[in-house]
Short mmCIF file of C-alpha atoms in Angstrom, two decimals:
data_model
loop_
_atom_site.label_atom_id
_atom_site.label_comp_id
_atom_site.label_asym_id
_atom_site.label_seq_id
_atom_site.Cartn_x
_atom_site.Cartn_y
_atom_site.Cartn_z
CA UNK W 1 -11.38 -64.23 -33.01
CA UNK W 2 -11.93 -60.64 -31.81
CA UNK W 3 -10.88 -59.54 -35.44
CA UNK W 4 -13.18 -61.94 -36.73
CA UNK W 5 -16.41 -61.17 -34.38
CA UNK W 6 -15.70 -57.47 -35.26
CA UNK W 7 -16.02 -58.12 -39.12
CA UNK W 8 -18.66 -60.30 -38.78
CA UNK W 9 -20.57 -57.31 -37.00
CA UNK W 10 -19.41 -54.71 -39.70
CA UNK W 11 -20.97 -56.99 -42.35
CA UNK W 12 -23.87 -57.85 -40.50
CA UNK W 13 -24.63 -53.85 -39.97
CA UNK W 14 -24.12 -52.97 -43.78
CA UNK W 15 -26.24 -55.65 -44.92
CA UNK W 16 -29.03 -54.41 -42.57
CA UNK W 17 -28.33 -50.96 -43.66
CA UNK W 18 -28.35 -52.08 -47.85
CA UNK W 19 -31.37 -54.00 -46.92
CA UNK W 20 -32.88 -50.70 -45.22
CA UNK W 21 -32.06 -48.70 -48.39
CA UNK W 22 -32.95 -51.32 -51.12
CA UNK W 23 -36.95 -50.91 -49.86
CA UNK W 24 -36.49 -47.25 -49.62
CA UNK W 25 -37.97 -47.28 -46.28
CA UNK W 26 -39.06 -44.26 -44.79
CA UNK W 27 -40.33 -43.73 -40.85
CA UNK W 28 -41.46 -40.19 -39.33
CA UNK W 29 -42.84 -40.52 -35.56
CA UNK W 30 -44.28 -36.91 -34.48
CA UNK W 31 -45.88 -36.47 -31.02
CA UNK W 32 -48.80 -33.72 -30.24
CA UNK W 33 -49.46 -33.98 -26.81
CA UNK W 34 -50.26 -37.66 -25.82
CA UNK W 35 -50.85 -38.38 -29.43
CA UNK W 36 -48.36 -40.15 -31.51
CA UNK W 37 -48.42 -39.72 -35.13
CA UNK W 38 -46.70 -42.38 -37.35
CA UNK W 39 -45.90 -41.97 -41.45
CA UNK W 40 -44.00 -44.91 -43.14
CA UNK W 41 -43.26 -46.07 -46.29
CA UNK W 42 -41.17 -48.56 -48.45
CA UNK W 43 -40.87 -49.77 -51.69
CA UNK W 44 -41.49 -53.48 -52.77
CA UNK W 45 -40.60 -55.28 -56.52
CA UNK W 46 -44.22 -56.80 -56.06
CA UNK W 47 -47.64 -56.21 -58.15
CA UNK W 48 -50.05 -54.35 -56.48
CA UNK W 49 -52.23 -57.63 -56.60
CA UNK W 50 -49.14 -59.61 -54.68
CA UNK W 51 -48.94 -56.87 -52.20
CA UNK W 52 -52.36 -56.50 -51.41
CA UNK W 53 -52.23 -60.36 -50.42
CA UNK W 54 -49.14 -59.54 -48.43
CA UNK W 55 -50.95 -56.83 -46.72
CA UNK W 56 -54.34 -58.74 -45.53
CA UNK W 57 -52.12 -62.09 -44.73
CA UNK W 58 -52.52 -60.63 -41.14
CA UNK W 59 -51.59 -63.71 -39.04
CA UNK W 60 -48.19 -63.51 -40.79
CA UNK W 61 -47.52 -60.94 -38.43
CA UNK W 62 -46.00 -63.44 -36.00
CA UNK W 63 -42.78 -63.41 -38.00
CA UNK W 64 -42.63 -59.90 -36.94
CA UNK W 65 -40.37 -59.28 -34.22
CA UNK W 66 -42.80 -58.69 -31.08
CA UNK W 67 -45.69 -59.68 -32.15
CA UNK W 68 -46.46 -63.03 -30.21
CA UNK W 69 -50.10 -64.10 -31.63
CA UNK W 70 -52.06 -62.97 -34.11
CA UNK W 71 -55.96 -64.57 -34.81
CA UNK W 72 -57.88 -62.87 -37.49
CA UNK W 73 -61.84 -63.89 -37.92
CA UNK W 74 -63.37 -62.90 -41.37
CA UNK W 75 -66.61 -60.47 -40.47
CA UNK W 76 -67.55 -60.20 -44.10
CA UNK W 77 -65.53 -60.05 -47.59
CA UNK W 78 -64.33 -56.66 -46.77
CA UNK W 79 -64.40 -56.69 -42.54
CA UNK W 80 -61.98 -58.89 -40.56
CA UNK W 81 -61.28 -58.63 -36.97
CA UNK W 82 -57.49 -59.05 -35.74
CA UNK W 83 -56.86 -59.69 -32.61
CA UNK W 84 -52.90 -59.52 -31.52
CA UNK W 85 -50.60 -60.40 -28.71
CA UNK W 86 -47.72 -58.16 -28.46
CA UNK W 87 -44.40 -58.44 -26.33
CA UNK W 88 -41.42 -56.31 -26.06
CA UNK W 89 -38.59 -56.58 -23.40
CA UNK W 90 -37.45 -53.39 -22.35
CA UNK W 91 -34.17 -53.61 -20.34
CA UNK W 92 -35.57 -56.77 -18.12
CA UNK W 93 -39.12 -56.20 -18.10
CA UNK W 94 -41.29 -57.95 -20.30
CA UNK W 95 -44.28 -55.85 -21.84
CA UNK W 96 -47.29 -57.49 -22.72
CA UNK W 97 -49.98 -55.67 -25.09
CA UNK W 98 -53.53 -57.30 -26.44
CA UNK W 99 -55.01 -55.18 -29.38
CA UNK W 100 -58.20 -56.19 -31.19
CA UNK W 101 -58.30 -54.39 -34.54
CA UNK W 102 -60.88 -53.86 -36.87
CA UNK W 103 -59.83 -53.83 -40.48
CA UNK W 104 -61.99 -52.45 -43.42
CA UNK W 105 -60.13 -53.89 -47.02
CA UNK W 106 -60.03 -51.90 -49.63
CA UNK W 107 -59.05 -54.80 -52.67
CA UNK W 108 -55.94 -53.66 -54.36
CA UNK W 109 -56.13 -49.73 -52.84
CA UNK W 110 -55.02 -51.08 -48.85
CA UNK W 111 -56.40 -51.15 -45.47
CA UNK W 112 -58.05 -49.12 -43.12
CA UNK W 113 -58.15 -49.90 -39.58
CA UNK W 114 -59.41 -49.06 -35.84
CA UNK W 115 -58.51 -50.83 -32.43
CA UNK W 116 -61.74 -51.66 -30.87
CA UNK W 117 -60.19 -53.28 -27.73
CA UNK W 118 -56.57 -53.00 -26.15
CA UNK W 119 -54.05 -51.62 -24.06
CA UNK W 120 -53.87 -48.64 -26.04
CA UNK W 121 -56.31 -45.40 -25.28
CA UNK W 122 -56.79 -45.50 -29.19
CA UNK W 123 -54.93 -46.55 -32.23
CA UNK W 124 -56.20 -46.13 -35.53
CA UNK W 125 -54.58 -46.09 -39.42
CA UNK W 126 -54.23 -47.21 -42.37
CA UNK W 127 -52.06 -48.69 -45.40
CA UNK W 128 -52.32 -47.71 -48.87
CA UNK W 129 -50.70 -49.19 -51.88
CA UNK W 130 -49.29 -47.51 -54.78
CA UNK W 131 -47.37 -48.68 -58.40
CA UNK W 132 -44.55 -47.31 -58.50
CA UNK W 133 -41.48 -47.89 -60.33
CA UNK W 134 -42.04 -51.68 -61.13
CA UNK W 135 -43.27 -52.31 -57.80
CA UNK W 136 -45.49 -51.16 -55.18
CA UNK W 137 -45.10 -48.37 -52.60
CA UNK W 138 -46.90 -49.38 -49.55
CA UNK W 139 -47.78 -46.58 -47.13
CA UNK W 140 -48.62 -46.36 -43.54
CA UNK W 141 -49.93 -43.65 -41.01
CA UNK W 142 -51.50 -44.19 -37.60
CA UNK W 143 -52.57 -41.94 -34.62
CA UNK W 144 -52.07 -43.70 -31.41
CA UNK W 145 -52.67 -42.73 -27.92
CA UNK W 146 -51.14 -45.11 -25.34
CA UNK W 147 -52.68 -45.98 -22.20
CA UNK W 148 -51.30 -43.91 -18.92
CA UNK W 149 -50.67 -47.40 -17.47
CA UNK W 150 -47.60 -47.41 -19.60
CA UNK W 151 -44.57 -44.95 -18.54
CA UNK W 152 -44.50 -42.32 -21.64
CA UNK W 153 -40.80 -43.43 -21.76
CA UNK W 154 -41.05 -47.04 -22.51
CA UNK W 155 -43.61 -45.73 -25.21
CA UNK W 156 -41.43 -43.23 -26.75
CA UNK W 157 -38.59 -45.77 -26.70
CA UNK W 158 -40.57 -48.13 -28.70
CA UNK W 159 -42.18 -45.88 -30.84
CA UNK W 160 -38.71 -44.42 -31.78
CA UNK W 161 -36.43 -47.32 -31.87
CA UNK W 162 -38.28 -49.97 -32.87
CA UNK W 163 -40.55 -49.55 -35.77
CA UNK W 164 -37.71 -48.73 -37.94
CA UNK W 165 -36.20 -52.41 -37.36
CA UNK W 166 -39.60 -53.43 -37.25
CA UNK W 167 -40.27 -51.92 -41.12
CA UNK W 168 -37.11 -53.56 -41.85
CA UNK W 169 -38.50 -56.67 -41.28
CA UNK W 170 -41.97 -56.55 -42.80
CA UNK W 171 -40.19 -55.32 -45.85
CA UNK W 172 -37.97 -58.00 -46.17
CA UNK W 173 -40.75 -60.87 -45.37
CA UNK W 174 -43.19 -58.74 -48.45
CA UNK W 175 -39.85 -59.04 -50.48
CA UNK W 176 -39.93 -62.83 -50.16
CA UNK W 177 -43.50 -63.18 -51.51
CA UNK W 178 -41.85 -61.91 -55.29
CA UNK W 179 -42.80 -65.59 -56.78
CA UNK W 180 -46.09 -66.17 -55.34
CA UNK W 181 -48.78 -65.91 -57.49
CA UNK W 182 -51.34 -63.20 -57.35
#
């Protein structure tokens, strides 16, 4: 029984590693003072139009681990306000964070976003879409400065350990939209 369990864990680990390689996921986080700079990218076999539809389906984020709720309010044809509730468990302690983002949409190019309220001192960034090799390259970059109510060690743990797995989920969910029309 123990050997079957170990074999199953190896298969799962290999499948996850293969999925990450399939999407060419890259995540880089650097810290300058209290500000974290994140750059990430992944490749999906979607058209730019399909990719843009996925990117602007803000409430689908509830399928990403840690995103408890997401509510979108349209401001106009190219702007949306997205309110999200995030919950992470670090050791035995649940951490809840709320954020409201204003998103500016750039059709078939990406989005720019900035936090207008929430627990972070600041959070802003962008998604960009680039046609590449029969699919689309998703590029993500942010600057974030956590509020002082969160211990620095908690923030570092989340940013350095959870982002890669979050981008894997985002890529897998996006790949499932291959057959959806644009």
